[in-house]
PDB file of C-alpha atoms in Angstrom:
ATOM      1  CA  UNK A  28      11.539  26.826   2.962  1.00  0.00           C
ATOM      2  CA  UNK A  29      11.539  23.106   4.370  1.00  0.00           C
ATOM      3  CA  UNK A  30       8.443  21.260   4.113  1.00  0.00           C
ATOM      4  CA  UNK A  31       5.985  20.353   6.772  1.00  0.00           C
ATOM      5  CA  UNK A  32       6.697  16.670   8.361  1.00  0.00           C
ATOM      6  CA  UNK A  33       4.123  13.932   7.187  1.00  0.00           C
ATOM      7  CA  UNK A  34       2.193  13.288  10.545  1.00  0.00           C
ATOM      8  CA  UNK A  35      -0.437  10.417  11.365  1.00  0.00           C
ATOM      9  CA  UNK A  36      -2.990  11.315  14.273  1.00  0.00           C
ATOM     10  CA  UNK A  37      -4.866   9.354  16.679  1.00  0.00           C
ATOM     11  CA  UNK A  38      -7.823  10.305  18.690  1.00  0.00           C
ATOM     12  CA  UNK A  39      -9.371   8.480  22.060  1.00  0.00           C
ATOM     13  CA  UNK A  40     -13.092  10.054  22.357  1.00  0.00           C
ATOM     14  CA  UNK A  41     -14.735  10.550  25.659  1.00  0.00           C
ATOM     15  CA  UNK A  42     -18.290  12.451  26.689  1.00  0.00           C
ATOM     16  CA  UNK A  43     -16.625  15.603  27.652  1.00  0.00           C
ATOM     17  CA  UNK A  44     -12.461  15.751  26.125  1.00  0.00           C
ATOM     18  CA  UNK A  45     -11.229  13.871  23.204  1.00  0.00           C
ATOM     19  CA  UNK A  46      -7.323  13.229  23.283  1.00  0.00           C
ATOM     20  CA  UNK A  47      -5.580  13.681  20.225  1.00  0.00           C
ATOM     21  CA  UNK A  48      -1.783  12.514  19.232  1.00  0.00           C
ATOM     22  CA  UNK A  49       0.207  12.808  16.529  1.00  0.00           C
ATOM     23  CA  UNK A  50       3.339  10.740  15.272  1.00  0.00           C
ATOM     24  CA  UNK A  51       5.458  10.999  12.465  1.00  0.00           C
ATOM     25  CA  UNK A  52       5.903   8.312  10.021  1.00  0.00           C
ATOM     26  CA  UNK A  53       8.213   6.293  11.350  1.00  0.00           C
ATOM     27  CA  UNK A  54       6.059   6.060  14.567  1.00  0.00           C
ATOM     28  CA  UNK A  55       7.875   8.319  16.880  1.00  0.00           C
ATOM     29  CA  UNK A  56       5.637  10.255  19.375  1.00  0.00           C
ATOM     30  CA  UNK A  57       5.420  14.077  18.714  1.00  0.00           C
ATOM     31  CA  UNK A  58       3.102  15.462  20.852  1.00  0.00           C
ATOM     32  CA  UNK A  59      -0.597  14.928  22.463  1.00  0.00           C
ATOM     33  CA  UNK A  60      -3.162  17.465  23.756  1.00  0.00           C
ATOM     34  CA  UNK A  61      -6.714  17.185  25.194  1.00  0.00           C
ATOM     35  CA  UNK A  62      -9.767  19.055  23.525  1.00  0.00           C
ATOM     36  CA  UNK A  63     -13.193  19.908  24.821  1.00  0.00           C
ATOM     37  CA  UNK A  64     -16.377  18.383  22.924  1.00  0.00           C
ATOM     38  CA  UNK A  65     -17.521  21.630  21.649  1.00  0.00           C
ATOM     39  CA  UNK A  66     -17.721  23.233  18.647  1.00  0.00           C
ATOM     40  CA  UNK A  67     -15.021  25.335  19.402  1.00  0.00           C
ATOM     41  CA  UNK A  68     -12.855  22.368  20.806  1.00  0.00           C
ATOM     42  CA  UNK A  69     -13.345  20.529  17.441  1.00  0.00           C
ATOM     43  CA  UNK A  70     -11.794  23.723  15.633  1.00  0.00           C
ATOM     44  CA  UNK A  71      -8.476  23.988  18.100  1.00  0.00           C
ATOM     45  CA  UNK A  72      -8.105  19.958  17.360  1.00  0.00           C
ATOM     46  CA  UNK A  73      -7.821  20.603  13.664  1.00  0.00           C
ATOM     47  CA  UNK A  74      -5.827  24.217  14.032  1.00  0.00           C
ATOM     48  CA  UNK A  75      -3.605  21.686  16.392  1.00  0.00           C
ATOM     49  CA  UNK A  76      -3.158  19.337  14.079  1.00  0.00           C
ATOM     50  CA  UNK A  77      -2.633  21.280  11.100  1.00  0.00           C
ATOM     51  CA  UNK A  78       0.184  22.802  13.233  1.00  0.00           C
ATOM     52  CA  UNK A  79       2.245  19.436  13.804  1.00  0.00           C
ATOM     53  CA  UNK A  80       2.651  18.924  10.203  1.00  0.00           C
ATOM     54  CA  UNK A  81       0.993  17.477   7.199  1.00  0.00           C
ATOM     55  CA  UNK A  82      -1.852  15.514   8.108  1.00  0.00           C
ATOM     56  CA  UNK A  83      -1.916  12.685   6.434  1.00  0.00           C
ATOM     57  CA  UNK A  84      -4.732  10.678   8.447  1.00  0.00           C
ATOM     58  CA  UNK A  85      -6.326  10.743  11.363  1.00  0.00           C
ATOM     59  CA  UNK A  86      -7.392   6.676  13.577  1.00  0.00           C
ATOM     60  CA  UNK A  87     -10.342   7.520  15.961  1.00  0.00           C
ATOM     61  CA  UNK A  88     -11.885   5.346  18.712  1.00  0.00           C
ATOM     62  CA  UNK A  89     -15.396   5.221  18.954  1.00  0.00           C
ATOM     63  CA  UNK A  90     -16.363   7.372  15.358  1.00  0.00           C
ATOM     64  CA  UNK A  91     -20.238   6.070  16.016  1.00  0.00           C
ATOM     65  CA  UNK A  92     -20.375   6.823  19.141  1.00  0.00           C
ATOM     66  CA  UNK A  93     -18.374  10.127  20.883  1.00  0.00           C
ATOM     67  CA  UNK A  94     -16.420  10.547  18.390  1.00  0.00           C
ATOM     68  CA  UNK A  95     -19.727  11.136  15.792  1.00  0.00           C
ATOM     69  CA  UNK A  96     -19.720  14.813  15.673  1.00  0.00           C
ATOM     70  CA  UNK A  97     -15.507  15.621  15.405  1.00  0.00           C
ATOM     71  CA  UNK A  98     -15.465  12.688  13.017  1.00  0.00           C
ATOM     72  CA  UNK A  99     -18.239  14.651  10.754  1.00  0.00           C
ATOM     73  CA  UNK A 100     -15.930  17.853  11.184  1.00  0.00           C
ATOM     74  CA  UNK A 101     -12.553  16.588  10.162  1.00  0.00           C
ATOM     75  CA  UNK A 102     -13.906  14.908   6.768  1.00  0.00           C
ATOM     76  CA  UNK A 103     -15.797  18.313   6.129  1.00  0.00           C
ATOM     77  CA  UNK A 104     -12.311  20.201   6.374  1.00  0.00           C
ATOM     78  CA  UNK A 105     -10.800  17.301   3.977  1.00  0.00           C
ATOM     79  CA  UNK A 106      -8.888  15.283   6.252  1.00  0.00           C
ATOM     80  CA  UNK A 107      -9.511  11.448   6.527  1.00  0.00           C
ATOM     81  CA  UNK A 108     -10.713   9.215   9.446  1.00  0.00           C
ATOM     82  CA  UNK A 109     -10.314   5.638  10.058  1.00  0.00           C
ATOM     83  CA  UNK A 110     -11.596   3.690  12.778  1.00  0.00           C
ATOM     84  CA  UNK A 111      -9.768   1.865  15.179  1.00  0.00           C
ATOM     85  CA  UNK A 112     -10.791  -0.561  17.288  1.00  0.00           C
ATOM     86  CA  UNK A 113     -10.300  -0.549  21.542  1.00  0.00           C
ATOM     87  CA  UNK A 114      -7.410  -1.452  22.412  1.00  0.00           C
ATOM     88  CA  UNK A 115      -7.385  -5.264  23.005  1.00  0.00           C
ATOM     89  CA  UNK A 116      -7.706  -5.860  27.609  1.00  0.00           C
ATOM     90  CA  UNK A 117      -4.363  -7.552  27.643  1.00  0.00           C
ATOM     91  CA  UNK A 118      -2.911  -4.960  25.591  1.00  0.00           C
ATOM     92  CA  UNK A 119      -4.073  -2.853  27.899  1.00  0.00           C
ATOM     93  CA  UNK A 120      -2.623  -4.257  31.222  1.00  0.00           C
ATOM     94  CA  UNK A 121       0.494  -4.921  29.545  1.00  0.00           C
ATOM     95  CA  UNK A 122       1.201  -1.553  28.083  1.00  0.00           C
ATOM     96  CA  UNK A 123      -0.738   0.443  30.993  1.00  0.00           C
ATOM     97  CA  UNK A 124      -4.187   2.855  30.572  1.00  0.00           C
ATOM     98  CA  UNK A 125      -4.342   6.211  30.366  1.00  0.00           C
ATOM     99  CA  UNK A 126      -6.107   8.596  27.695  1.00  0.00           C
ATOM    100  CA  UNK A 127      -2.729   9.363  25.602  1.00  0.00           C
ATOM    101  CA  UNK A 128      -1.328   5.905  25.628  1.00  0.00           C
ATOM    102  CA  UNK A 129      -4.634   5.231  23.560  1.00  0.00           C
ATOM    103  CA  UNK A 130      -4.541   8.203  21.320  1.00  0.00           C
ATOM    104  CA  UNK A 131      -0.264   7.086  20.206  1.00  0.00           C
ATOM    105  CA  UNK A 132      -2.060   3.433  20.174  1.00  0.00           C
ATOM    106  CA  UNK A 133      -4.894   4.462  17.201  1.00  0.00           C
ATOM    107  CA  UNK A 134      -2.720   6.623  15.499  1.00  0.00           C
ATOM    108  CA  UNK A 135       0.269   3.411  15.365  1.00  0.00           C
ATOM    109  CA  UNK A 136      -2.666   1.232  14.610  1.00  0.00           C
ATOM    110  CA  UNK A 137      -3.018   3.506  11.450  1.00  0.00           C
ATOM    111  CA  UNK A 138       0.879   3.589  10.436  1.00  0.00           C
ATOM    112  CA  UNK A 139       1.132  -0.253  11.727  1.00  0.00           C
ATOM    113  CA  UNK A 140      -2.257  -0.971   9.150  1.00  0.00           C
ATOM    114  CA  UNK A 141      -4.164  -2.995  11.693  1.00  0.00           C
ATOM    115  CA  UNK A 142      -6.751  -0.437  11.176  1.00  0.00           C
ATOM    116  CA  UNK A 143      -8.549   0.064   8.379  1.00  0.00           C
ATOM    117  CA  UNK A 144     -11.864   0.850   8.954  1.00  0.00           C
ATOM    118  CA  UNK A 145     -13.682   2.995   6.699  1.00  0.00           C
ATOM    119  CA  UNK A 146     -16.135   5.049   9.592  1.00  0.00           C
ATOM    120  CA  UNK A 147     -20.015   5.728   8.892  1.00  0.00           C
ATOM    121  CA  UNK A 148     -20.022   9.173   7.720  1.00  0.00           C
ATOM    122  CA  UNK A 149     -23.307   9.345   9.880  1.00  0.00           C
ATOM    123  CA  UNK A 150     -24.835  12.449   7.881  1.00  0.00           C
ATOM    124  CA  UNK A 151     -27.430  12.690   5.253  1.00  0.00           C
ATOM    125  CA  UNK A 152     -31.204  11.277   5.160  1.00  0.00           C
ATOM    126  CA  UNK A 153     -29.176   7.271   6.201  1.00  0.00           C
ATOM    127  CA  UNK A 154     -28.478   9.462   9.567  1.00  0.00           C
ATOM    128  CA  UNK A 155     -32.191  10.223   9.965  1.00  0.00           C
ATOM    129  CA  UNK A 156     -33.197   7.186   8.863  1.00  0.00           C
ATOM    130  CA  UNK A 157     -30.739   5.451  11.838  1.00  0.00           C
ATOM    131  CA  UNK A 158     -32.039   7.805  14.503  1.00  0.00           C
ATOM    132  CA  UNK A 159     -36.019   7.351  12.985  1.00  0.00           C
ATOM    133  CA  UNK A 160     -34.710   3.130  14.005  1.00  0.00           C
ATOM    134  CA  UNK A 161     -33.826   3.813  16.881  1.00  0.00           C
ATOM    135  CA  UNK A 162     -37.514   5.683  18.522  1.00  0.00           C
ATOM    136  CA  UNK A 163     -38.979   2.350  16.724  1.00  0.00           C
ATOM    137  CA  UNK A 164     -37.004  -0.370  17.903  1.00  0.00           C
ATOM    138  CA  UNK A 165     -38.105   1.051  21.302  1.00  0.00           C
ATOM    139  CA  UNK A 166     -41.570   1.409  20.506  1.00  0.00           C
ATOM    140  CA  UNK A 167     -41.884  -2.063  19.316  1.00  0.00           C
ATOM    141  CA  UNK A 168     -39.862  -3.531  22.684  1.00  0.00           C
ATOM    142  CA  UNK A 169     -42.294  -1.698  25.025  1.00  0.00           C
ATOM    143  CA  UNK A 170     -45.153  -2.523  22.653  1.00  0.00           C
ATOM    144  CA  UNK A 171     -44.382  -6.267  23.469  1.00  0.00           C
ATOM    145  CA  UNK A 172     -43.552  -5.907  26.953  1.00  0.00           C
ATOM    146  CA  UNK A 173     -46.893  -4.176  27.403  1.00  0.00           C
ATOM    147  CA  UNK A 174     -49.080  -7.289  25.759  1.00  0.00           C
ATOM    148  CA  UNK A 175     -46.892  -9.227  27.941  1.00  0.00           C
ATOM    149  CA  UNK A 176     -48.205  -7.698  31.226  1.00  0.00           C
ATOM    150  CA  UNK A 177     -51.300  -7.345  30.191  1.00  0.00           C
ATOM    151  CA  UNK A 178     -51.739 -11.314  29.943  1.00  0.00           C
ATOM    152  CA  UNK A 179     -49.909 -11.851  32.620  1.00  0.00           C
ATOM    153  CA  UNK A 180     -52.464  -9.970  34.714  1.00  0.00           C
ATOM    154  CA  UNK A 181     -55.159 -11.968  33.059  1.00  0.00           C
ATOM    155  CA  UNK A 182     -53.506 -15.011  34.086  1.00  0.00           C
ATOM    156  CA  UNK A 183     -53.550 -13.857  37.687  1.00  0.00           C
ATOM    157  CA  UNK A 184     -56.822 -11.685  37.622  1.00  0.00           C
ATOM    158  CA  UNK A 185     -60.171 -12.927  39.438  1.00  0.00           C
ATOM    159  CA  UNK A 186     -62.427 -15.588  37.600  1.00  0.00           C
ATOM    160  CA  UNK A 187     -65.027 -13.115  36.187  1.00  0.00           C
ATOM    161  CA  UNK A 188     -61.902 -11.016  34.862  1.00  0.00           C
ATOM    162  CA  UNK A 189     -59.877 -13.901  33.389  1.00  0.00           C
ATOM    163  CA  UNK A 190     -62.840 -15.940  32.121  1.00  0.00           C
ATOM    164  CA  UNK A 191     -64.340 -13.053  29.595  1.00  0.00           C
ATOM    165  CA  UNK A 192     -60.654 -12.204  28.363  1.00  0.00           C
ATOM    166  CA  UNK A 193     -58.905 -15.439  27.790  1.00  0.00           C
ATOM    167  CA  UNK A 194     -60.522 -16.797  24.738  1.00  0.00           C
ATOM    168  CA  UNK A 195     -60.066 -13.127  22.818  1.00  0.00           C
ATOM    169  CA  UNK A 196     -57.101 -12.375  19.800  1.00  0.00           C
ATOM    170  CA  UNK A 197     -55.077  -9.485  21.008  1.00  0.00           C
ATOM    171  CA  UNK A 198     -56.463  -6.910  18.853  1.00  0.00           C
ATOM    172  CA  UNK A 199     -59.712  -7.940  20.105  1.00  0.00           C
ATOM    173  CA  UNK A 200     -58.416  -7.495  23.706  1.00  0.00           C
ATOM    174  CA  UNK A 201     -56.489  -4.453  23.037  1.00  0.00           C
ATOM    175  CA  UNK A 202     -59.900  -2.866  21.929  1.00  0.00           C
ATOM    176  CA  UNK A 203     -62.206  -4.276  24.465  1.00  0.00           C
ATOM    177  CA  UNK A 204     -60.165  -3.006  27.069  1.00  0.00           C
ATOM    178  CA  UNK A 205     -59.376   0.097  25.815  1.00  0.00           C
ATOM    179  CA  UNK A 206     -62.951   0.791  25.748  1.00  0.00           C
ATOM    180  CA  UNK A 207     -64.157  -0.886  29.114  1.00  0.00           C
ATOM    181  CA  UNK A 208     -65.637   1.119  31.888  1.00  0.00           C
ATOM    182  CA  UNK A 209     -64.296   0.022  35.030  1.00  0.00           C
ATOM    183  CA  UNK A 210     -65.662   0.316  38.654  1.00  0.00           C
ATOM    184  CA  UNK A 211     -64.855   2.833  40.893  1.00  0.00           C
ATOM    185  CA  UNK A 212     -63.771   0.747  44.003  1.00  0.00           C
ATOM    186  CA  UNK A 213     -59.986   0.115  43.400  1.00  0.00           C
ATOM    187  CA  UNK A 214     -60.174  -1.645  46.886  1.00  0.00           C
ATOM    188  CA  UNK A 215     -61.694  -4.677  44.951  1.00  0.00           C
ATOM    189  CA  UNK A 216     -58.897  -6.687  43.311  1.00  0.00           C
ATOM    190  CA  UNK A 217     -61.335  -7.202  40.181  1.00  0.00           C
ATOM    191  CA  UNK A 218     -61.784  -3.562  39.665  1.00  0.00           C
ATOM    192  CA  UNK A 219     -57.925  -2.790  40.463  1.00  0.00           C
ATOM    193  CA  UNK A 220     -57.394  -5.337  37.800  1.00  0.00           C
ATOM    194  CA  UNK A 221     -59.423  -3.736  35.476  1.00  0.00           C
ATOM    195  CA  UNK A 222     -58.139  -0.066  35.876  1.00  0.00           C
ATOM    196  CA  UNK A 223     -54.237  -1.840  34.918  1.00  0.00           C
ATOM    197  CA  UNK A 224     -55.746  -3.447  32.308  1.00  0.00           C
ATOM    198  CA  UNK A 225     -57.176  -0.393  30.588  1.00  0.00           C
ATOM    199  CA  UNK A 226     -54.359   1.425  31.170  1.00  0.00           C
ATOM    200  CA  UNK A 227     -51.745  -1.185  29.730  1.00  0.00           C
ATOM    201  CA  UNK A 228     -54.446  -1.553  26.569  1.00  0.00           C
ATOM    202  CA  UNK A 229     -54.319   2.520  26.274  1.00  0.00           C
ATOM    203  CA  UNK A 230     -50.575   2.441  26.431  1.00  0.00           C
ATOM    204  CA  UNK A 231     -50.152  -0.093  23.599  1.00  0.00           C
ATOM    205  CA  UNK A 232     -52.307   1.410  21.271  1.00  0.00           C
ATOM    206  CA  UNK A 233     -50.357   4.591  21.669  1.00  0.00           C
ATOM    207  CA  UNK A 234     -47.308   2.651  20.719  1.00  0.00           C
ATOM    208  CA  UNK A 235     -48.827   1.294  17.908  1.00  0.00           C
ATOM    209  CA  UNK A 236     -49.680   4.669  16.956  1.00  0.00           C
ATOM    210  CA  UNK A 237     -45.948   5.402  17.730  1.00  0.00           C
ATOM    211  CA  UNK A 238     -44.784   2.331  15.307  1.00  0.00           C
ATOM    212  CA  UNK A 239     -46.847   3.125  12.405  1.00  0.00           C
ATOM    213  CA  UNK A 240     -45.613   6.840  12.496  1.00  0.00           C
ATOM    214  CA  UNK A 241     -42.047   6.104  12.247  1.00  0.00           C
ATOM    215  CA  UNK A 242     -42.622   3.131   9.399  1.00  0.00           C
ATOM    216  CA  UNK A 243     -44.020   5.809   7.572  1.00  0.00           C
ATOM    217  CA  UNK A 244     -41.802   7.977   7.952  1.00  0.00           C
ATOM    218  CA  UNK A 245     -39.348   5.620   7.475  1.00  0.00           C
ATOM    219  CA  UNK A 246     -40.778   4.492   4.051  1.00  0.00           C
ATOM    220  CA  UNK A 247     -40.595   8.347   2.980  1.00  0.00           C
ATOM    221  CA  UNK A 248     -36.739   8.294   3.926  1.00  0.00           C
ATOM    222  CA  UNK A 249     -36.169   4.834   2.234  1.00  0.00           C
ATOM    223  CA  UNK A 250     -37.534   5.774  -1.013  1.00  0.00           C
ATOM    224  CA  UNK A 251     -36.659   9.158  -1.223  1.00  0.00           C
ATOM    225  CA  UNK A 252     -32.823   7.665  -0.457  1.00  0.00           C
ATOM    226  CA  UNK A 253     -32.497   4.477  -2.576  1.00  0.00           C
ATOM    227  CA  UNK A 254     -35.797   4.374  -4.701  1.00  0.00           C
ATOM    228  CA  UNK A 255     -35.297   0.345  -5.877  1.00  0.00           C
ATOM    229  CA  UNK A 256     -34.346  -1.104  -2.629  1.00  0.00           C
ATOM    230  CA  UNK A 257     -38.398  -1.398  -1.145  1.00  0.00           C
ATOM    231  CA  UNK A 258     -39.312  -2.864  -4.995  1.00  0.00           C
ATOM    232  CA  UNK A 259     -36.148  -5.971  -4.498  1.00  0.00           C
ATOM    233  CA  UNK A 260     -38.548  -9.052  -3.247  1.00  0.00           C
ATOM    234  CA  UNK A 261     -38.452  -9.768   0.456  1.00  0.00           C
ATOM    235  CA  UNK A 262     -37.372  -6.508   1.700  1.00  0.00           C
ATOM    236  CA  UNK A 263     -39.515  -4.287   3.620  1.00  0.00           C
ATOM    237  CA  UNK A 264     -39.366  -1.215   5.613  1.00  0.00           C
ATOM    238  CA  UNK A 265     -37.042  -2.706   8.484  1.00  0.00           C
ATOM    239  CA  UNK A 266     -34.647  -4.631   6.512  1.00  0.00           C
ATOM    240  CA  UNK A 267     -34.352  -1.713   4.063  1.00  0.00           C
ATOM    241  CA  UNK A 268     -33.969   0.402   6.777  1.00  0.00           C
ATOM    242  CA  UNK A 269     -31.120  -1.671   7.872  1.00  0.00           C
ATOM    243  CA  UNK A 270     -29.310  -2.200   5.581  1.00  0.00           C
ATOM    244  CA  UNK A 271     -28.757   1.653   4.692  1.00  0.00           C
ATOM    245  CA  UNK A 272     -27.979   1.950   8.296  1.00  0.00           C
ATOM    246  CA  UNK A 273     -25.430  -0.720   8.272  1.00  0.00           C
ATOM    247  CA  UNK A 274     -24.068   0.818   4.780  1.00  0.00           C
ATOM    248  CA  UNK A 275     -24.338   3.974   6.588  1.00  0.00           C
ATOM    249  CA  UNK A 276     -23.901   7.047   4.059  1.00  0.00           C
ATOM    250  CA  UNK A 277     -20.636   5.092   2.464  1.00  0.00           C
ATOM    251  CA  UNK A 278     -21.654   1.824   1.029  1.00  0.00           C
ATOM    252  CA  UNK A 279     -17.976   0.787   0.548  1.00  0.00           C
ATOM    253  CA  UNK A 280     -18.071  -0.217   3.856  1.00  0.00           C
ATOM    254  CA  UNK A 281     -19.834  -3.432   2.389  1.00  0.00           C
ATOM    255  CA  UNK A 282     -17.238  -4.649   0.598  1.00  0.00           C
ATOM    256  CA  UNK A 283     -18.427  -7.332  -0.850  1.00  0.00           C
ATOM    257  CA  UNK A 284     -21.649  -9.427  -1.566  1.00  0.00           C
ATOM    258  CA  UNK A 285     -20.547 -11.617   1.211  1.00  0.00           C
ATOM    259  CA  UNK A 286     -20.516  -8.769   3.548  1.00  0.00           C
ATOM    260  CA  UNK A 287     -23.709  -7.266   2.368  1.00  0.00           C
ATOM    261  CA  UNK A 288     -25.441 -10.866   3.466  1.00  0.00           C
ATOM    262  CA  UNK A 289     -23.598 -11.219   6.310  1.00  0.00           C
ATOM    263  CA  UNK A 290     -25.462  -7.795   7.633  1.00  0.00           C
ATOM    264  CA  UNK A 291     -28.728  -8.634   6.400  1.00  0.00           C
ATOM    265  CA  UNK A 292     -28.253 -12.359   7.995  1.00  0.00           C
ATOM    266  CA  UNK A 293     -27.841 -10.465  11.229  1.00  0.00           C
ATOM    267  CA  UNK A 294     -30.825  -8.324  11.421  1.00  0.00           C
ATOM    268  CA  UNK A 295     -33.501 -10.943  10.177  1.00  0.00           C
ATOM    269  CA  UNK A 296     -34.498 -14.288  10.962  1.00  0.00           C
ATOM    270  CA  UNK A 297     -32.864 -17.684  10.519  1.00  0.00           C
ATOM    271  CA  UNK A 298     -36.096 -18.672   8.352  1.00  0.00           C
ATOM    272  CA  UNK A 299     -34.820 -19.784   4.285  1.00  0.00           C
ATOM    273  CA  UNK A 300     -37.111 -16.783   3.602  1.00  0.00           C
ATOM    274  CA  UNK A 301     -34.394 -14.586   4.910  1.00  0.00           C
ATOM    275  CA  UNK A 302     -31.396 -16.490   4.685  1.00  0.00           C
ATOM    276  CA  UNK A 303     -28.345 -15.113   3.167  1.00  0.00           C
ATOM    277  CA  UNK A 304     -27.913 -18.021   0.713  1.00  0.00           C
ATOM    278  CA  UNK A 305     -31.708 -17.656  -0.688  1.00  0.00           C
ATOM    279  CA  UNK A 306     -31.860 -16.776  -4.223  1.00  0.00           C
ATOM    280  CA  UNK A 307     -34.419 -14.204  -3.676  1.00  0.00           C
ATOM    281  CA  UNK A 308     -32.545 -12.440  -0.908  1.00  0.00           C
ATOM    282  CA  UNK A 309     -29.411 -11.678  -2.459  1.00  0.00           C
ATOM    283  CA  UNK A 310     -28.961  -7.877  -3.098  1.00  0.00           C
ATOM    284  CA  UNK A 311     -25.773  -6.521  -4.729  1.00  0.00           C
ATOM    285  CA  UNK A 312     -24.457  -2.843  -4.135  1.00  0.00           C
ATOM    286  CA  UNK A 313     -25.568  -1.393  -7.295  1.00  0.00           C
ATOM    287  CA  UNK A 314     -29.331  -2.046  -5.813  1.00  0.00           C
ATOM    288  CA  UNK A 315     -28.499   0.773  -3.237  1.00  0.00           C
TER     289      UNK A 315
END
């Protein structure tokens, strides 16, 4: 009995289909075949795989993104992923655009070794920790946007308005207009004022709220998941938190030192505090 051809698949991910190729290992085209994003799609790609021959490795587009979920399934049933990268535009134009000419392209990427990408495995407690990032990252933009209105209405609000909120902290203002009592005439602009006021004050306290919730959380996740990172000086909740994100569940993907300060130089500030090049910043990937 003969044995199965060595085969090298490619995958371009979309919302609703993923396209799939396969080539042999010389790079000749075999065959390519769209999937639905379901469940049941994910199994027929594998059971279609497995059926072209020996899988020996499978180049996806877009593994954090559409790709996520039929990334997570193919490692579960033992077969490896790497990511590829989007085709480059000119590439494109040149060699035309259509879902299967990018599905040969990240499989040949794979056989040609221009990819190499190791993918986030995006499971685990570093998954929560990325989606518990994401609600806060939110929170804290329309937390800021939300002081930002309300002293921009200051600025433009009547004298007796303006005049009894200028010289106040925000916390102070936060809580003095959170508990204000405002007219009932909304045809006067002061009173109008006031009502937006309250309501902007009531809105960023509930983000607040919001914020500390996930940092706790967030803290629970981050020591429960890598016990010594919070102790290393310097690094709180958010820089933990990204770091394990950026790691993602595989900290190979940080190949180096270099690489690990290259993604914390990225997410923090330019200040020596946080520099990469700091002595008390430098974190090595036995810490995680």
């Amino acid at each position: 009995m003969s044995q199965p051809i060595e085969v090298i698949g490619g995958i371009d991910t979309h919302t609703d289909v993923h396209q799939a190729a396969v080539i042999d290992t010389i790079g000749r085209h075999l065959a390519t075949e769209a999937f639905p994003t379901t469940p049941a799609g994910y199994r027929d790609l594998l059971e279609w795989l497995h059926s072209q021959g020996q899988v020996l490795v499978v180049g996806m587009e877009g593994t954090g993104s559409f790709g996520a979920e039929l990334g997570r399934h193919l490692r579960a049933n033992q077969i490896a992923v790497i990511e590829v990268d989007r085709p480059d535009r000119r590439v494109r134009r040149a060699a035309g655009k259509s879902d299967r000419i990018d599905a040969y392209a990240a499989a040949t990427a794979v056989l040609a070794g221009r990819a190499t990408g190791t993918p986030k495995h995006r499971a685990g407690a570093v998954e929560a920790i990325r989606g518990l990032r994401v609600v806060r990252a939110s929170a804290a933009k329309a937390r800021t946007q939300t002081i930002n209105q309300i002293k921009s209405l200051i600025i433009t609000a009547p004298a007796e308005v303006r005049e009894a909120l200028r010289p106040l902290t925000t916390t102070e203002l936060v809580r003095r207009l959170a508990a204000s009592r405002p007219a009932l005439d909304l045809a006067a602009p002061a009173t109008a004022v006031e009502v937006a006021l309250k309501r902007l004050a009531k809105r960023y306290r509930h983000l607040s709220e919001e914020i500390a919730d996930a940092d706790a959380d967030l803290r629970s996740l981050i020591t429960h998941t890598a016990p010594d990172l919070l102790a290393l000086p310097g690094v709180g909740t958010e820089t933990a938190g990204q770091l394990l994100v950026t790691a993602g569940d595989n900290p190979d993907r940080l190949a180096s030192e270099a690489s690990s300060a290259s993604s914390r130089a990225r997410s923090t500030t330019t200040s020596p505090a946080h520099s990469p090049a700091h002595p008390r910043r430098l974190l090595r990937l036995d810490d995680l």
